[in-house]
Amino acid sequence: MYKTSVLFVIFMITLLNVFAQKPETSQITITGIIIDSNTKEPLEYATVILKDAKTKQLSGGITDSKGSFSIKTNPGTYDVSFEFISFKTITMPNKVIDSSIDFGTIKLSEDSNTLDEVVIIAEKSTVEIRLDKRIYNVGKDMTVRGGSASDVLDNVPSVDVDVEGNVSLRGNENVRILIDGKPSALVGLSGTDALRQLPADAIERVEVITSPSARYDAEGTAGILNIILRKGVATGLNGSINTTIGSPTQYRVASNINLRTKKINFFTNLGYRNSTGPGKFLTNLSSLENGAVTSLRIEDRAFERNRNGYNINLGLEYFISKKSSITGTYFYRDSDNKNLSTNNISIFDAAGLLGASDIRIQDEDEIDTTSQFALNYTNNINSSGHKLTIDFQYSDSEEIETAFINDSLALENNITTEDSKNTLIQSDYVLPIGENTQFEIGYRGEFQDLTSDFLVTRTPTLDFDPSNNLVFKQNVNAIYSQFGSKINKFSYLLGLRTEITDVKVRLTNTNENFDYKYTELFPTINIGFERTEDQSFTVGYSRRLRRPRFWYLNPFESRSSQNVIYKGNPGLTPTFTNSFDLGYLQKIGKLTLNSSIYFQHSINSILRVSRDEIRLLDGVNQVITIREPINLASEDRFGFELTANYNPSKKVRLSGSFNVFQQESKGLYAYNKFIIDEVTGAISATPETQDLGNTNNSWFTRFNATFSLPWKIQMQNRLSYRGPRNTAQSESEGIFSANIALSKDVFKEKGSLVLNVSDVFNSRKRKSTNYNPSIENPTSISYQESQWRVRQVSLNFTYRFNQKKKQQRDRRGGEDFEGGEDFATP
């Protein structure tokens, strides 16, 4: 299994040795000190920017606590600038630097007249547009202070997180979530719960990649969300401590600590969380015959969830030389979650009279532990972007869930044990060709071994055994190459990725095997045209796929309700999608508009459907609604998206996003229709085929406004609305929510207090109606209303040591300046 991986790594190391023997250009050193011209105090974190007059490439560095800087670079002609927030910039154009030079003392003076402009520039820098992605820095977002990764994603344009924590991109839930560019145990087995445990303060930025290049894996038909964690770059010891209290009960403590010297960079993110949150889930299940209601079953469930856990992320970067480094990271998460569900059941006859009632209580305890080790080797072979990286990552996740269920008829105990071991091997090599062209090649191997054991014991016993054991193995070997160039205002990036996938699914209880192996090609095309500094166009194409995850394949049935059941489908096959994207960026003074038109065509698309089944439960024939995923024939999605940022003054910052789309699905659903013989009471089944063709029109919008109030108080408001949606079997109502936050700096800007109210109107509820088998001719109608969490009020305090609140991002060169990682930015 690892033969291909090992051979490729050996090949890359051989390349490294070859290039290491090449003579290097003799570098020079630029030094100096930057101080405040008024106070004569050194300016820590001031920025020195070197812009090559020929290649336009950027490099540079930042000052230390003494205001000193020392930068290695190649001889040449540069535009040199010295910058610091709210200070006047000093620029030296066309400076010929052919030997080491000491600029002496650079004195920067405050400029209140340009403070507004500086603030605007800082805000604009929070959104960066690249050829194949958009980058959102989240540091200034007050509404996520003390929150989780889910809260961060829910405030990123194009991204929506629903009431149950499911993440979607442009209305499509099949989005690939990466951590620092790689699949990670930080996302966890359950995905949504793990994101709720990752502190927002551990996140530096989020990359929204709607037209991924060949460098990224092909998983995710909607695109990729790449979460970049904080990793300190300033010299010395610095960091922050973050505490949060809230109602309903919420306690959080998080810290980010960094220690950097000339040879090592130690960084860590620590977090602890204890929270209790109530929730609700209502189901009204009506059975119909010839259009008339024959019975009504109401299940009114109240949840009480307690989340208690901590996570540790430790990293150590060792600088082997000025161009190469080795970084090791270790992540550990431990959580103990408790869920108490009280289900009040009422059953009415055709006349609306109460026939029976019951209370079904489920007491659930979930213990989740995850550990991950990662090792990275990076060699910046030269300053023009020639680069080799090698990555190894191993993670082990275990989840044990026990549930005790009792009602008036039975006692039930079920235990679910899931264990997943994941290995990742990756290597990427970037070779610049001339000044504006580069070639890249790489390999990635992902290997997953997972077991899921679901054991149910019940008194009295059921007429069927819902227990099952699933063994899931998935190996993906991929190689890619891409070639890009920039010719004046025109840039392009062409790539091809080959992925070999081997999947084995074993259901040991029934001796069923579901195996498939396939090799697919995934071409990518990204083209950019920068008409002016304020106007640019992009065109992107990529072929993507959606591999069914193990929870979609696992056929075990949910047990919180006996009459509304969710289960997986081990016979699912991958979805393949061709995506097209046309983007347009326009800056008009203080207004920035970014729009795109997109189209996606998918085959074998995965959709959750509903069907009715009649089962004998505790001696009584009852109608059961089963929801499970199936493959449809095809799906077409058309959409338009617009985001806008407007900063009319230093006291007001506005932003908004709007996404409208049409989704057209085609496909047939084959199932068994169950009928009860009125004379004998026998249950029979006949094959049925249901046309699930459907057209859905929906939209999503979000608006953010930040204001400066008296007494240096900042206020941020966020409004969002998710429009109604429908399928061939369901109709969902729109969802509106509003958040508000107030922020005040204390302790000479070393600390910040943030009061946050999430879901101000307590309106974030999912309301939907399901019709089985179809809206036109239903035999049962199920109305569901759910609320994952109620309105949340929290108070957050952040204290920073050896940091500036308005600290700029590091400009010492690397991925933000040298290209390579983000090629041909328009």
PDB file of N, CA and C in Angstrom, residues 2 34 63 67 81 89 103 125-126 183 227 246 256 263 338 358 514 587 592 649 695 719 788:
ATOM      1  N   TYR A   2       1.999   1.193   0.701  1.00  0.00           N
ATOM      2  CA  TYR A   2       2.830   2.379   0.831  1.00  0.00           C
ATOM      3  C   TYR A   2       3.979   2.408  -0.176  1.00  0.00           C
ATOM      4  N   ILE A  34      13.826  51.281  13.177  1.00  0.00           N
ATOM      5  CA  ILE A  34      12.671  52.141  12.944  1.00  0.00           C
ATOM      6  C   ILE A  34      12.150  52.615  14.294  1.00  0.00           C
ATOM      7  N   THR A  63      10.251  44.430  12.324  1.00  0.00           N
ATOM      8  CA  THR A  63      11.203  44.826  13.356  1.00  0.00           C
ATOM      9  C   THR A  63      10.955  44.041  14.637  1.00  0.00           C
ATOM     10  N   GLY A  67      13.054  47.617  17.602  1.00  0.00           N
ATOM     11  CA  GLY A  67      12.856  48.355  16.361  1.00  0.00           C
ATOM     12  C   GLY A  67      13.834  47.992  15.274  1.00  0.00           C
ATOM     13  N   SER A  81      10.004  50.368   1.180  1.00  0.00           N
ATOM     14  CA  SER A  81       9.069  51.154   1.986  1.00  0.00           C
ATOM     15  C   SER A  81       9.117  50.691   3.432  1.00  0.00           C
ATOM     16  N   THR A  89       4.033  56.424   5.786  1.00  0.00           N
ATOM     17  CA  THR A  89       4.952  55.490   5.144  1.00  0.00           C
ATOM     18  C   THR A  89       6.094  56.256   4.466  1.00  0.00           C
ATOM     19  N   PHE A 103      20.542  51.151   6.739  1.00  0.00           N
ATOM     20  CA  PHE A 103      19.743  52.348   6.534  1.00  0.00           C
ATOM     21  C   PHE A 103      19.773  53.276   7.753  1.00  0.00           C
ATOM     22  N   SER A 125      -7.327  44.355   3.644  1.00  0.00           N
ATOM     23  CA  SER A 125      -6.376  43.255   3.660  1.00  0.00           C
ATOM     24  C   SER A 125      -6.964  42.009   4.294  1.00  0.00           C
ATOM     25  N   THR A 126      -8.141  42.151   4.973  1.00  0.00           N
ATOM     26  CA  THR A 126      -8.759  40.974   5.558  1.00  0.00           C
ATOM     27  C   THR A 126      -9.406  40.095   4.496  1.00  0.00           C
ATOM     28  N   PRO A 183      -6.274  17.120   5.137  1.00  0.00           N
ATOM     29  CA  PRO A 183      -7.319  16.519   5.967  1.00  0.00           C
ATOM     30  C   PRO A 183      -6.764  16.285   7.364  1.00  0.00           C
ATOM     31  N   ILE A 227      -8.927  25.813   6.602  1.00  0.00           N
ATOM     32  CA  ILE A 227      -8.781  26.562   7.845  1.00  0.00           C
ATOM     33  C   ILE A 227      -7.303  26.613   8.212  1.00  0.00           C
ATOM     34  N   GLY A 246     -20.925  32.429  29.571  1.00  0.00           N
ATOM     35  CA  GLY A 246     -22.135  32.706  28.832  1.00  0.00           C
ATOM     36  C   GLY A 246     -23.353  32.032  29.414  1.00  0.00           C
ATOM     37  N   ASN A 256      -3.129  31.153  23.013  1.00  0.00           N
ATOM     38  CA  ASN A 256      -2.214  31.026  21.879  1.00  0.00           C
ATOM     39  C   ASN A 256      -0.866  31.569  22.333  1.00  0.00           C
ATOM     40  N   LYS A 263      16.674  29.893  15.791  1.00  0.00           N
ATOM     41  CA  LYS A 263      16.733  28.498  15.351  1.00  0.00           C
ATOM     42  C   LYS A 263      15.427  27.741  15.533  1.00  0.00           C
ATOM     43  N   LYS A 338     -22.545  14.662  27.088  1.00  0.00           N
ATOM     44  CA  LYS A 338     -23.736  13.987  27.613  1.00  0.00           C
ATOM     45  C   LYS A 338     -24.977  14.614  26.986  1.00  0.00           C
ATOM     46  N   ASP A 358     -46.980   8.286  25.613  1.00  0.00           N
ATOM     47  CA  ASP A 358     -45.824   7.645  26.235  1.00  0.00           C
ATOM     48  C   ASP A 358     -44.708   8.677  26.362  1.00  0.00           C
ATOM     49  N   PHE A 514     -19.173  -4.579  -0.009  1.00  0.00           N
ATOM     50  CA  PHE A 514     -19.381  -3.528  -1.005  1.00  0.00           C
ATOM     51  C   PHE A 514     -18.014  -2.945  -1.321  1.00  0.00           C
ATOM     52  N   LYS A 587     -13.084  47.477  -7.823  1.00  0.00           N
ATOM     53  CA  LYS A 587     -12.914  48.403  -6.704  1.00  0.00           C
ATOM     54  C   LYS A 587     -13.264  49.802  -7.185  1.00  0.00           C
ATOM     55  N   THR A 592     -15.645  47.752  -2.645  1.00  0.00           N
ATOM     56  CA  THR A 592     -15.088  46.600  -3.356  1.00  0.00           C
ATOM     57  C   THR A 592     -16.209  45.617  -3.646  1.00  0.00           C
ATOM     58  N   SER A 649     -16.129  55.483   6.264  1.00  0.00           N
ATOM     59  CA  SER A 649     -15.288  56.270   7.164  1.00  0.00           C
ATOM     60  C   SER A 649     -14.596  55.329   8.126  1.00  0.00           C
ATOM     61  N   THR A 695     -37.009  20.835  -9.318  1.00  0.00           N
ATOM     62  CA  THR A 695     -36.286  22.089  -9.497  1.00  0.00           C
ATOM     63  C   THR A 695     -36.450  22.931  -8.246  1.00  0.00           C
ATOM     64  N   LEU A 719     -26.656  40.177  10.233  1.00  0.00           N
ATOM     65  CA  LEU A 719     -27.965  39.639   9.877  1.00  0.00           C
ATOM     66  C   LEU A 719     -27.777  38.614   8.772  1.00  0.00           C
ATOM     67  N   TRP A 788     -31.271  23.622  17.342  1.00  0.00           N
ATOM     68  CA  TRP A 788     -30.090  22.997  17.938  1.00  0.00           C
ATOM     69  C   TRP A 788     -29.674  23.702  19.217  1.00  0.00           C
TER      70      TRP A 788
END
